[in-house]
PDB file of C-alpha atoms in Angstrom:
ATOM      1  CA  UNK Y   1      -1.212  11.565  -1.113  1.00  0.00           C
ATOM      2  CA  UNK Y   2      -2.523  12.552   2.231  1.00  0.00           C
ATOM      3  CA  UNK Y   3      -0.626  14.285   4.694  1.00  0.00           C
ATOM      4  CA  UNK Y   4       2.078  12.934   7.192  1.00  0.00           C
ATOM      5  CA  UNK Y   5       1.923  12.666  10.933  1.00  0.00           C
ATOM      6  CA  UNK Y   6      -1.185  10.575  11.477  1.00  0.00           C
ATOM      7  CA  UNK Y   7      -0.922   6.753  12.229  1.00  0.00           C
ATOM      8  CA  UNK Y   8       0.581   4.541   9.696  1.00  0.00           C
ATOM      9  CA  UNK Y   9      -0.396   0.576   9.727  1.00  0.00           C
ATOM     10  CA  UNK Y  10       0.571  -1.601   7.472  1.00  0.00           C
ATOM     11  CA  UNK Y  11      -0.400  -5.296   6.538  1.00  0.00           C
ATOM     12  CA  UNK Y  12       0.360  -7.639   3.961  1.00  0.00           C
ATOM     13  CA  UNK Y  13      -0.663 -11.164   2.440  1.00  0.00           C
ATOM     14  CA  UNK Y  14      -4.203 -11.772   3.535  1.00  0.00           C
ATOM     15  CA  UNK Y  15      -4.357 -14.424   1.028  1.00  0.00           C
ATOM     16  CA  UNK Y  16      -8.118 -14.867   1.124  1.00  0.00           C
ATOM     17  CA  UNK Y  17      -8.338 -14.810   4.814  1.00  0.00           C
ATOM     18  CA  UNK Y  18     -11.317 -11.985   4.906  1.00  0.00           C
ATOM     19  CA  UNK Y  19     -12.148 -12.737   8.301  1.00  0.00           C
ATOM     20  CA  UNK Y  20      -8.818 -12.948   9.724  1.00  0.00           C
ATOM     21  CA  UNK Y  21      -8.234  -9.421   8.473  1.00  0.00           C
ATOM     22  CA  UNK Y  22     -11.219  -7.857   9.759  1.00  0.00           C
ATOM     23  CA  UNK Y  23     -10.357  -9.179  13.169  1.00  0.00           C
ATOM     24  CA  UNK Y  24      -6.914  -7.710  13.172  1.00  0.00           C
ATOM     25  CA  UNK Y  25      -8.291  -4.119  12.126  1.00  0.00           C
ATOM     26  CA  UNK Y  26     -11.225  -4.730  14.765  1.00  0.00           C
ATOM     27  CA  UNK Y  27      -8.289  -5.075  17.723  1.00  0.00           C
ATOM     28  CA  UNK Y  28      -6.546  -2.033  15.903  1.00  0.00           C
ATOM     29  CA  UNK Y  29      -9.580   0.401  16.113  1.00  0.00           C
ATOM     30  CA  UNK Y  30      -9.260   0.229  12.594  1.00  0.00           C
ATOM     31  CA  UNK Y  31     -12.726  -1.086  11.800  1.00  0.00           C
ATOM     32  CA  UNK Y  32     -16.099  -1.674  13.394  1.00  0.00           C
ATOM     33  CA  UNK Y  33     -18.090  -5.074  14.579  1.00  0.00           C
ATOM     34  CA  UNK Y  34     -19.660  -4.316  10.868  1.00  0.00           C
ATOM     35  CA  UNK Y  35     -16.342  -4.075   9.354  1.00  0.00           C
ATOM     36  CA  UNK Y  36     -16.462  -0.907   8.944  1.00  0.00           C
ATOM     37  CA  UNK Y  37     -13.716   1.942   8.670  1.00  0.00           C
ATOM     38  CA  UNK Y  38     -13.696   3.401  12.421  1.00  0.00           C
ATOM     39  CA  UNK Y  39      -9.989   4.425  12.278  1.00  0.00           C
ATOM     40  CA  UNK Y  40     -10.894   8.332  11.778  1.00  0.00           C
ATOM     41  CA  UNK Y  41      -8.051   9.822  10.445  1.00  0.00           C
ATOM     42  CA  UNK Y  42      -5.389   6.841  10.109  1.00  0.00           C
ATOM     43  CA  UNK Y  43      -3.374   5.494   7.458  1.00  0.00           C
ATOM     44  CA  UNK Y  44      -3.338   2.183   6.200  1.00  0.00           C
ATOM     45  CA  UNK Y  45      -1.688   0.401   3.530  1.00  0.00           C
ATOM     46  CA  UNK Y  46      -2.198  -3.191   2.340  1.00  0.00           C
ATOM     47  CA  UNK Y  47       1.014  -4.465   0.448  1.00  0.00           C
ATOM     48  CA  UNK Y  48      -0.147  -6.762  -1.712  1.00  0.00           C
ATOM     49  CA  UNK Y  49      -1.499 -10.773  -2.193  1.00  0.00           C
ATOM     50  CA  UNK Y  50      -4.961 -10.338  -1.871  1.00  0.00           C
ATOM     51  CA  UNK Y  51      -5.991 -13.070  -3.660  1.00  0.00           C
ATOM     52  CA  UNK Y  52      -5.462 -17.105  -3.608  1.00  0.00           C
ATOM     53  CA  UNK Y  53      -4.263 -19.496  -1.027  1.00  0.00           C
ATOM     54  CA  UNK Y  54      -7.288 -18.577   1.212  1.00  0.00           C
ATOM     55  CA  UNK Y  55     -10.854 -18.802   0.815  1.00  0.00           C
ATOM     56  CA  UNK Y  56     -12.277 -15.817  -0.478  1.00  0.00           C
ATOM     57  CA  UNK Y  57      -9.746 -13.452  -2.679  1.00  0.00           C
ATOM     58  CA  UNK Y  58     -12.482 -11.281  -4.089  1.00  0.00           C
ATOM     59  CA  UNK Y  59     -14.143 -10.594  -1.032  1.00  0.00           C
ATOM     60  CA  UNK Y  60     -10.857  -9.442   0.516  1.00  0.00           C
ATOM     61  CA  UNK Y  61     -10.526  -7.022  -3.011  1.00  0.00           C
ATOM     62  CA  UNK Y  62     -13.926  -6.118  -2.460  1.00  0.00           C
ATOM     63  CA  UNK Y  63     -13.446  -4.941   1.500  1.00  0.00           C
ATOM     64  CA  UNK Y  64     -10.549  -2.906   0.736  1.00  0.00           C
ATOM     65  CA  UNK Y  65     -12.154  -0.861  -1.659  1.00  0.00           C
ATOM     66  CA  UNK Y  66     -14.817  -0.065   0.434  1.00  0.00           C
ATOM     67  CA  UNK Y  67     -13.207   0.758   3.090  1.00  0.00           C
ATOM     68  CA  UNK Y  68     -10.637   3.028   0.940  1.00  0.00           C
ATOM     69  CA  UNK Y  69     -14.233   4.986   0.505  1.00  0.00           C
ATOM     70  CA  UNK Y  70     -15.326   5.055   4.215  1.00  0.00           C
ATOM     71  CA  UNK Y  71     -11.763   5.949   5.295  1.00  0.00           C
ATOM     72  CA  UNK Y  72     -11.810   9.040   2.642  1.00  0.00           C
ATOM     73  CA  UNK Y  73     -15.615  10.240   4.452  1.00  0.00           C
ATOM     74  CA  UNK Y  74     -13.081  10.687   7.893  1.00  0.00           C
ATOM     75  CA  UNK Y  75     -10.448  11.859   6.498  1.00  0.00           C
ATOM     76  CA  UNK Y  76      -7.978   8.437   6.358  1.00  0.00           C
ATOM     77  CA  UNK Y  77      -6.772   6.781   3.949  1.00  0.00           C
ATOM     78  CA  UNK Y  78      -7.132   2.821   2.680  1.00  0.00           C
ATOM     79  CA  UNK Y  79      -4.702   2.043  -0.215  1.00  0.00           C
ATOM     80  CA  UNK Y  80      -3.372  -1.149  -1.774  1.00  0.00           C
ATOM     81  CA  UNK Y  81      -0.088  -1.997  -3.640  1.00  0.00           C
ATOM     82  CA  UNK Y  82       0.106  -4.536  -6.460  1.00  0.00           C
ATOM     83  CA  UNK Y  83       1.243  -8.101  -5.206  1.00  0.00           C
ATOM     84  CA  UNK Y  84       2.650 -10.641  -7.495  1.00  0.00           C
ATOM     85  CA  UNK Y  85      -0.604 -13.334  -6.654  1.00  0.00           C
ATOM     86  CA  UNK Y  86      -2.560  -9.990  -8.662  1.00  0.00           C
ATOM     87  CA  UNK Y  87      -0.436 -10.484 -11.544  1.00  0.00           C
ATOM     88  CA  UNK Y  88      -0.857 -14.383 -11.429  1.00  0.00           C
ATOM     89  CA  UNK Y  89      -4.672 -14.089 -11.316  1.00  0.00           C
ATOM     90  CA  UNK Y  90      -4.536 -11.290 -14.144  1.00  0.00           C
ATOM     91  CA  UNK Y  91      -2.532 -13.482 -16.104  1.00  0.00           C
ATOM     92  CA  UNK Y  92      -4.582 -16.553 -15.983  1.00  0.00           C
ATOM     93  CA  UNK Y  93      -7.678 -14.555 -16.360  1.00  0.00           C
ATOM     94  CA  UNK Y  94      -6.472 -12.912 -19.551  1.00  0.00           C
ATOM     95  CA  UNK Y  95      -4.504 -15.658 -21.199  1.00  0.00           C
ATOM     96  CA  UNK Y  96      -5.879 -18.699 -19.603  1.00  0.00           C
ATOM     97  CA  UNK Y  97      -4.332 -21.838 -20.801  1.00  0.00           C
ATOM     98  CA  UNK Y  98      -3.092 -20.837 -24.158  1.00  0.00           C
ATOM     99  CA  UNK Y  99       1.150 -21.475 -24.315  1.00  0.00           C
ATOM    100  CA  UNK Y 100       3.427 -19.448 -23.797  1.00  0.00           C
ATOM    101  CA  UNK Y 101       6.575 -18.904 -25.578  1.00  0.00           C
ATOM    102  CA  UNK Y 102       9.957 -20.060 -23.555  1.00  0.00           C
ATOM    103  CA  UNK Y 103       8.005 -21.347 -20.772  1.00  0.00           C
ATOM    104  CA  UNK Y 104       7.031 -25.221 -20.423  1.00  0.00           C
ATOM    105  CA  UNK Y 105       4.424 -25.029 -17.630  1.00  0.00           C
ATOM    106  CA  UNK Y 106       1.314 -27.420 -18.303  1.00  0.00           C
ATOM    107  CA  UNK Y 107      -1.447 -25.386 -18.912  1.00  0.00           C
ATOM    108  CA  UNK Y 108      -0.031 -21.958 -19.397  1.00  0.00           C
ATOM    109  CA  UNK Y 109      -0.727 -19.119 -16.782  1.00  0.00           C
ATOM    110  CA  UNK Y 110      -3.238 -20.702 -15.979  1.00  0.00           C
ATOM    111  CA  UNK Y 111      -1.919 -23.812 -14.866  1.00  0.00           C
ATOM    112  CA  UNK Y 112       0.951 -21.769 -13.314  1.00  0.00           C
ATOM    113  CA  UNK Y 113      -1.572 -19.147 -11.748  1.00  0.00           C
ATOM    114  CA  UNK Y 114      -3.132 -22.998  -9.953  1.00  0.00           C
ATOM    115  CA  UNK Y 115      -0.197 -24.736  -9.118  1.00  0.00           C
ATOM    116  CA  UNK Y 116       0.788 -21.187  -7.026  1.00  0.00           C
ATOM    117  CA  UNK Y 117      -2.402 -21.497  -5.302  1.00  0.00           C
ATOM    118  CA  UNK Y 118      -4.883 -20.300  -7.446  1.00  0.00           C
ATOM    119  CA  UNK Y 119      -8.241 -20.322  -6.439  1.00  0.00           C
ATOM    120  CA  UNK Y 120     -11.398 -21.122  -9.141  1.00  0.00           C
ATOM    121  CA  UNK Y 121     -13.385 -19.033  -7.131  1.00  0.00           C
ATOM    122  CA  UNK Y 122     -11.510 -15.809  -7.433  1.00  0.00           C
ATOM    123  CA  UNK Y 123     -11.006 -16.573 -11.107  1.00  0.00           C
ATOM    124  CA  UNK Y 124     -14.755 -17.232 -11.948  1.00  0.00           C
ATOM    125  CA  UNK Y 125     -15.689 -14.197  -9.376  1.00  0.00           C
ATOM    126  CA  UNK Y 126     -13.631 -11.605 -11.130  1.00  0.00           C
ATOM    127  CA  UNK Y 127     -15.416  -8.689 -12.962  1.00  0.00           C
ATOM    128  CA  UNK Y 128     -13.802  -6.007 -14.993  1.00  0.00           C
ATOM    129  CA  UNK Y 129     -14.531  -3.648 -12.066  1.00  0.00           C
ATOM    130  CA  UNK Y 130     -12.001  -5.872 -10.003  1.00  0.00           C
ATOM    131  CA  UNK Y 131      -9.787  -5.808 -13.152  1.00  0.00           C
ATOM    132  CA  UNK Y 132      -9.633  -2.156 -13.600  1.00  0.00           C
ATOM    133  CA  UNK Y 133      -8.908  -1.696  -9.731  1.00  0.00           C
ATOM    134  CA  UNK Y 134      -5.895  -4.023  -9.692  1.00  0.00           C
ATOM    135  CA  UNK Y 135      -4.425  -2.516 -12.818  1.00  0.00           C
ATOM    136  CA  UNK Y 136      -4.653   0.847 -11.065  1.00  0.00           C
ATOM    137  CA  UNK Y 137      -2.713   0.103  -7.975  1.00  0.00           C
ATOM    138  CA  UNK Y 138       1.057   0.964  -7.742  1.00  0.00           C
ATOM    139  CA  UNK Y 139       3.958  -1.236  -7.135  1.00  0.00           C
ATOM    140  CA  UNK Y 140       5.888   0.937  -5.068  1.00  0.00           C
ATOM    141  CA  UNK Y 141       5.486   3.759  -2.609  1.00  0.00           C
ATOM    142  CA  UNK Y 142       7.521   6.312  -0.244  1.00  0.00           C
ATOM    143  CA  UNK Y 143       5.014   6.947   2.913  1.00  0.00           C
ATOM    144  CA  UNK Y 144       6.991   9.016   5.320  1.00  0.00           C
ATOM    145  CA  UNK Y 145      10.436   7.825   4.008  1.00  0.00           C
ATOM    146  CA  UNK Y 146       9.160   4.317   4.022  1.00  0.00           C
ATOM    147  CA  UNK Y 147       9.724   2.426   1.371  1.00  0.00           C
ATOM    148  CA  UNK Y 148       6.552   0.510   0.311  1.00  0.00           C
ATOM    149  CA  UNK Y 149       6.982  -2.894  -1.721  1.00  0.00           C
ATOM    150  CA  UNK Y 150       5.077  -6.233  -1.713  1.00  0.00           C
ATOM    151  CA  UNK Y 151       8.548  -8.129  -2.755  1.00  0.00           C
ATOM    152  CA  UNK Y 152      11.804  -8.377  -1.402  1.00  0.00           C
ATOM    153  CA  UNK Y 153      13.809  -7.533  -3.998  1.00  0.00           C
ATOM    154  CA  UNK Y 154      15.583  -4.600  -5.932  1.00  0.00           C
ATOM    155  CA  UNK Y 155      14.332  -5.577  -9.369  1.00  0.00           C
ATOM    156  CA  UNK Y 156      11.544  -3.173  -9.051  1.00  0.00           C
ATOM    157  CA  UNK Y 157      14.531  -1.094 -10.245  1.00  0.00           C
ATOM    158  CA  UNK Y 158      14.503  -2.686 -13.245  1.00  0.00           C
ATOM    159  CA  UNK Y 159      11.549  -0.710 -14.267  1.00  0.00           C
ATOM    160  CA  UNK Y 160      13.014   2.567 -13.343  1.00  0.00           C
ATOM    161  CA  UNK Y 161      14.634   5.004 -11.061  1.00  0.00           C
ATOM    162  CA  UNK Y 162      12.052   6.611  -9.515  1.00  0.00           C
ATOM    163  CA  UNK Y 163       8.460   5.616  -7.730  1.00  0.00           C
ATOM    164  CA  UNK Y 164       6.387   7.653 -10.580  1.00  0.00           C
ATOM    165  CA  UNK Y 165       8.599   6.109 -13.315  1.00  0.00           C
ATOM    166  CA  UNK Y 166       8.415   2.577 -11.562  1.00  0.00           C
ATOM    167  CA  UNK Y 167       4.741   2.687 -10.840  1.00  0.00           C
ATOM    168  CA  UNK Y 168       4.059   3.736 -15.220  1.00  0.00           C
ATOM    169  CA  UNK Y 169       6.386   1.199 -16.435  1.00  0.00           C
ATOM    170  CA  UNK Y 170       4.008  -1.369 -13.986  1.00  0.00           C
ATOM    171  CA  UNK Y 171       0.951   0.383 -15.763  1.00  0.00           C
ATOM    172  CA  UNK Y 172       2.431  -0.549 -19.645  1.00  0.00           C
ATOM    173  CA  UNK Y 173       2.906  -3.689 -18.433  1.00  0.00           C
ATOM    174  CA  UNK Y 174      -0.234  -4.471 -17.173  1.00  0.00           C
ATOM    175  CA  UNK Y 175      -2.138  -3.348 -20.449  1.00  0.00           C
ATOM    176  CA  UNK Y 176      -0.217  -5.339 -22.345  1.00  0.00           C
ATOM    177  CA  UNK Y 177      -1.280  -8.457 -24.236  1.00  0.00           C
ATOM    178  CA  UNK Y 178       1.774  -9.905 -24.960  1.00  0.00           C
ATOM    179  CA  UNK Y 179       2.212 -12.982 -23.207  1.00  0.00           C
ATOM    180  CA  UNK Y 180       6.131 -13.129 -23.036  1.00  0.00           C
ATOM    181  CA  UNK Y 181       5.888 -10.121 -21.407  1.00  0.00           C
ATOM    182  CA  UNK Y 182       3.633 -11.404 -18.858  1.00  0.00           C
ATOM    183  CA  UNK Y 183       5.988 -13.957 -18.225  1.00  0.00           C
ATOM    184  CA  UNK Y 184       9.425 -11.788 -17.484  1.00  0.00           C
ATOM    185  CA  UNK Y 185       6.715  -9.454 -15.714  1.00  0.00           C
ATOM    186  CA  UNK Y 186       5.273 -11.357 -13.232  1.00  0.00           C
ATOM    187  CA  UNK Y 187       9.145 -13.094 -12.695  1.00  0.00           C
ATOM    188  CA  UNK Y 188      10.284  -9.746 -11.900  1.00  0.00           C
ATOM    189  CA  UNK Y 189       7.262  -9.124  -9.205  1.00  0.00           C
ATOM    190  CA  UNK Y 190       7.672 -12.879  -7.946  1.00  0.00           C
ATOM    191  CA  UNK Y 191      11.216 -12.042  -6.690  1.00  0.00           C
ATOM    192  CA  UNK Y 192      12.572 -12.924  -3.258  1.00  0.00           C
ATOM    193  CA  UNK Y 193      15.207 -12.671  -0.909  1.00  0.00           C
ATOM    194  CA  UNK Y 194      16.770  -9.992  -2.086  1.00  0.00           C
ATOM    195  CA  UNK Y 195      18.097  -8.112   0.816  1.00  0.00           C
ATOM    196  CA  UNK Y 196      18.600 -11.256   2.980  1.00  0.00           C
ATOM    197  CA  UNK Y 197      22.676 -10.961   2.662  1.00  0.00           C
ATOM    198  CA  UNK Y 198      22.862  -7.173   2.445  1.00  0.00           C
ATOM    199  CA  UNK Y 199      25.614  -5.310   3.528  1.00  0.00           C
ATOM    200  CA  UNK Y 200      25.810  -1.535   4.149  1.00  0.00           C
ATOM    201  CA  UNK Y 201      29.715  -1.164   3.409  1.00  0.00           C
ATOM    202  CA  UNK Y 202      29.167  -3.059  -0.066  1.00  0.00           C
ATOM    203  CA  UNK Y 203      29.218  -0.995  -3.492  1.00  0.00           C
ATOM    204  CA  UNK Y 204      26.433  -3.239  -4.710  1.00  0.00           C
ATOM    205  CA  UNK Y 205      24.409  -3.637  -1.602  1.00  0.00           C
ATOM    206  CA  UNK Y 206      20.604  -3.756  -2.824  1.00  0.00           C
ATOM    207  CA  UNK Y 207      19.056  -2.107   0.122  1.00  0.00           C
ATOM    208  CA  UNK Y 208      21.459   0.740   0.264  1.00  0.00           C
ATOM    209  CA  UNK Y 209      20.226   1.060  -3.540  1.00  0.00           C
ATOM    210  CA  UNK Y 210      16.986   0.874  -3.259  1.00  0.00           C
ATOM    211  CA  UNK Y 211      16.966   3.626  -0.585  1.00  0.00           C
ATOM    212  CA  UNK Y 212      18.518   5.929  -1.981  1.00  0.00           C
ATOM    213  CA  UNK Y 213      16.930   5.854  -5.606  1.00  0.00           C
ATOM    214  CA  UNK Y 214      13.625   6.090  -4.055  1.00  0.00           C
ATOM    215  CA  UNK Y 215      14.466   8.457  -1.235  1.00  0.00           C
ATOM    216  CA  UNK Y 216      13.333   6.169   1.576  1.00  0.00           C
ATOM    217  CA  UNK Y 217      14.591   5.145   5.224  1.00  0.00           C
ATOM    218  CA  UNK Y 218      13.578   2.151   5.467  1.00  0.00           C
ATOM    219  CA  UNK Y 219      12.172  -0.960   3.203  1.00  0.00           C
ATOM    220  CA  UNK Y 220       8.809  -2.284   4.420  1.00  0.00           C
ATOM    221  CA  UNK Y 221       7.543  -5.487   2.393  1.00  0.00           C
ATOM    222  CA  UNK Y 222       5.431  -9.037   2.502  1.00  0.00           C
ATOM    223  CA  UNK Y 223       6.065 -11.811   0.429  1.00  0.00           C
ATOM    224  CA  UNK Y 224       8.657 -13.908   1.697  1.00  0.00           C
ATOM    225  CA  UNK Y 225       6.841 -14.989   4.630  1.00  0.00           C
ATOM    226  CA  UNK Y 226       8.060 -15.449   8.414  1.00  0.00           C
ATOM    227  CA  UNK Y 227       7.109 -18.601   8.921  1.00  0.00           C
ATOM    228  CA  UNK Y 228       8.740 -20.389   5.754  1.00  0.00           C
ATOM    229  CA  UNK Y 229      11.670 -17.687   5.434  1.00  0.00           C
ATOM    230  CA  UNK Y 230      12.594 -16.140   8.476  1.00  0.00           C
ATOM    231  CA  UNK Y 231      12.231 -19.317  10.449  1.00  0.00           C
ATOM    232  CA  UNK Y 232       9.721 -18.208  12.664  1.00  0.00           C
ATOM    233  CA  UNK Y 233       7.456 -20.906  14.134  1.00  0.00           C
ATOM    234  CA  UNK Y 234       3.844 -20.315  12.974  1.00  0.00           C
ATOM    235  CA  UNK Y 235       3.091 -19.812  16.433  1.00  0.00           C
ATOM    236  CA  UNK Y 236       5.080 -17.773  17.376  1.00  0.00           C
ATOM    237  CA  UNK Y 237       4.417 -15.077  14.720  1.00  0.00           C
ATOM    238  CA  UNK Y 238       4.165 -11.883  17.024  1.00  0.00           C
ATOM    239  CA  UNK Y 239       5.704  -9.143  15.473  1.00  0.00           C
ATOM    240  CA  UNK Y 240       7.370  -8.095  11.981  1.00  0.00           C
ATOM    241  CA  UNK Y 241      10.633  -8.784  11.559  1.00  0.00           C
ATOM    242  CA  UNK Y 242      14.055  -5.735  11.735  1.00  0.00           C
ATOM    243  CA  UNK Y 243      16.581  -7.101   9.614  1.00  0.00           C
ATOM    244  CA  UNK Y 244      19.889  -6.131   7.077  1.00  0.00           C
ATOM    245  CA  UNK Y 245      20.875  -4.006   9.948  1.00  0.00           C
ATOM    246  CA  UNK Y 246      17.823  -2.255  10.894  1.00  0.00           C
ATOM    247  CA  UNK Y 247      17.008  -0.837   6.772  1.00  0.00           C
ATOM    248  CA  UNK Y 248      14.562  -3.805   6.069  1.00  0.00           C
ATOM    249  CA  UNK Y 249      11.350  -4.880   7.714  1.00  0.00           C
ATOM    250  CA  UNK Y 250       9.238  -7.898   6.310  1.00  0.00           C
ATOM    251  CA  UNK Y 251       5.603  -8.061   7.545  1.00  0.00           C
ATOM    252  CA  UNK Y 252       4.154 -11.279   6.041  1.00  0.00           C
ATOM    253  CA  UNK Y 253       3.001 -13.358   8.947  1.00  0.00           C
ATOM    254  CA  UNK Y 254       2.263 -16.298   6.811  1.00  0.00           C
ATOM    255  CA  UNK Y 255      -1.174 -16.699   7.551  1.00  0.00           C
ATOM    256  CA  UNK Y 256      -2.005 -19.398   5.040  1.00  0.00           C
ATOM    257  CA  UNK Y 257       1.127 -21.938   6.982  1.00  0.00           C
ATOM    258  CA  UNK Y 258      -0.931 -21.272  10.023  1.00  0.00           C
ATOM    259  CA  UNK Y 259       0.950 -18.039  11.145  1.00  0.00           C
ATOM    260  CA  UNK Y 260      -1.067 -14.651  11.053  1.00  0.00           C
ATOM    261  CA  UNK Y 261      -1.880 -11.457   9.724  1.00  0.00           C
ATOM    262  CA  UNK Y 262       0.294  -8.344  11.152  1.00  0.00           C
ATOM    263  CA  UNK Y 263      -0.889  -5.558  11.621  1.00  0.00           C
ATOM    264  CA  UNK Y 264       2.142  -3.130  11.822  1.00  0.00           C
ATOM    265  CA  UNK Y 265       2.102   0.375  13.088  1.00  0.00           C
ATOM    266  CA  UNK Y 266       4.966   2.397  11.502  1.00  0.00           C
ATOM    267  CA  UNK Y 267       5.211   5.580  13.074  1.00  0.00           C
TER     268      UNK Y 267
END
């Protein structure tokens, strides 16, 4: 993990949109006119949903790795959590329409992984070197007492009580080729709105829960976006949003309902 004190962005949900990313890390310094890393020795971290929804998933996978590579050459850093869309298109791309036990959905994962916005492009453009790199990335992260998660929801618990124990249990799961497993799997990572109704003086309060499991601050995740769940008018999508008194932010500007990427500066 590299070292604390330099800047910290964040962004989540690119769905596809390659060139609506590069633009954002363009204004941010973060990148060149080539797309290239130019942010020296910043910190980013992309929180998942990489893929479907927007036009090109796999060129989105394939710009984050490479600039993970030219951020490493300046001393940054590039990384990438696991979002649930990854599991979706893993799914579909290793059990493609076969059934699955307990669930009725035409078509299997497949059909599922389509009817959630699948695209055919990023299925039929998927190599195993785009395999092995999504199985690799971690679910959940502590980045200067930030709490790193694509979903908004304390299930990631339910895998364990600490980020390494989390982040193997997500590993097992990912090799497996059980397909019922898939299914309660990518459940789990499809969560939402978990901290919506938190409240600090609570026994049971989620956020309160998560935080201090995973010795973190403050929660930082995508997913539920603003646009569709925090009522923000597409718009009007300026800025992340503070919420369950000041412990939670959400990031995901909804840029597939016509909202944006964010670009979010933590520190």
């Amino acid at each position: 993990m590299p070292p604390a004190g330099r800047p910290l962005y964040v962004a989540a949900d690119v769905h596809g949109h390659r060139s609506e990313l590069r633009e954002v890390l363009r204004t941010a310094g973060l990148v060149d006119h080539a797309g290239e890393w130019s942010g020296g020795e910043a910190r980013l971290w992309l929180l998942g949903d990489y893929v479907d929804r927007g036009p090109d998933g796999i060129g989105v996978l394939d710009d984050i790795r490479r600039l993970a590579v030219g951020a490493a050459a300046t001393g940054g850093h590039v990384g990438a959590l696991l979002g649930n869309h990854e599991t979706q298109l893993l799914a579909a791309h290793r059990f493609g329409t076969e059934p699955v036990a307990g669930w009725d959905e035409p078509g299997g994962f497949r059909g599922g992984w389509a009817r959630f916005g699948g695209r055919e492009a990023d299925l039929r453009r998927l190599t195993p070197q785009h395999v092995a790199w999504i199985m690799g990335l971690p679910a959940v992260l502590v980045v200067d007492r930030h709490l790193l998660v694509h979903s908004d929801t304390a299930r990631y618990l339910e895998f364990g009580s600490s980020v390494a124990a989390i982040n193997a249990a997500v590993s097992v799961a990912l090799a497996s080729t059980d397909s019922a497993l898939w299914l309660d799997f990518c459940e789990r990572m499809s969560d939402r709105g978990g901290f919506r109704d938190a409240e600090p003086a609570r026994s049971d309060d989620p956020v309160a829960t998560m935080l201090r499991t995973l010795g973190a601050d403050l929660i930082v995740h995508g997913h539920s976006t603003l646009t569709k769940h925090f009522g923000v008018a597409p718009q009007d999508v300026s800025a992340a949003v503070r919420y369950a008194d000041g412990r939670v932010l959400a990031i995901d500007g909804g840029v597939y309902e016509g909202g944006r990427i964010l670009l979010t500066r933590l520190n």
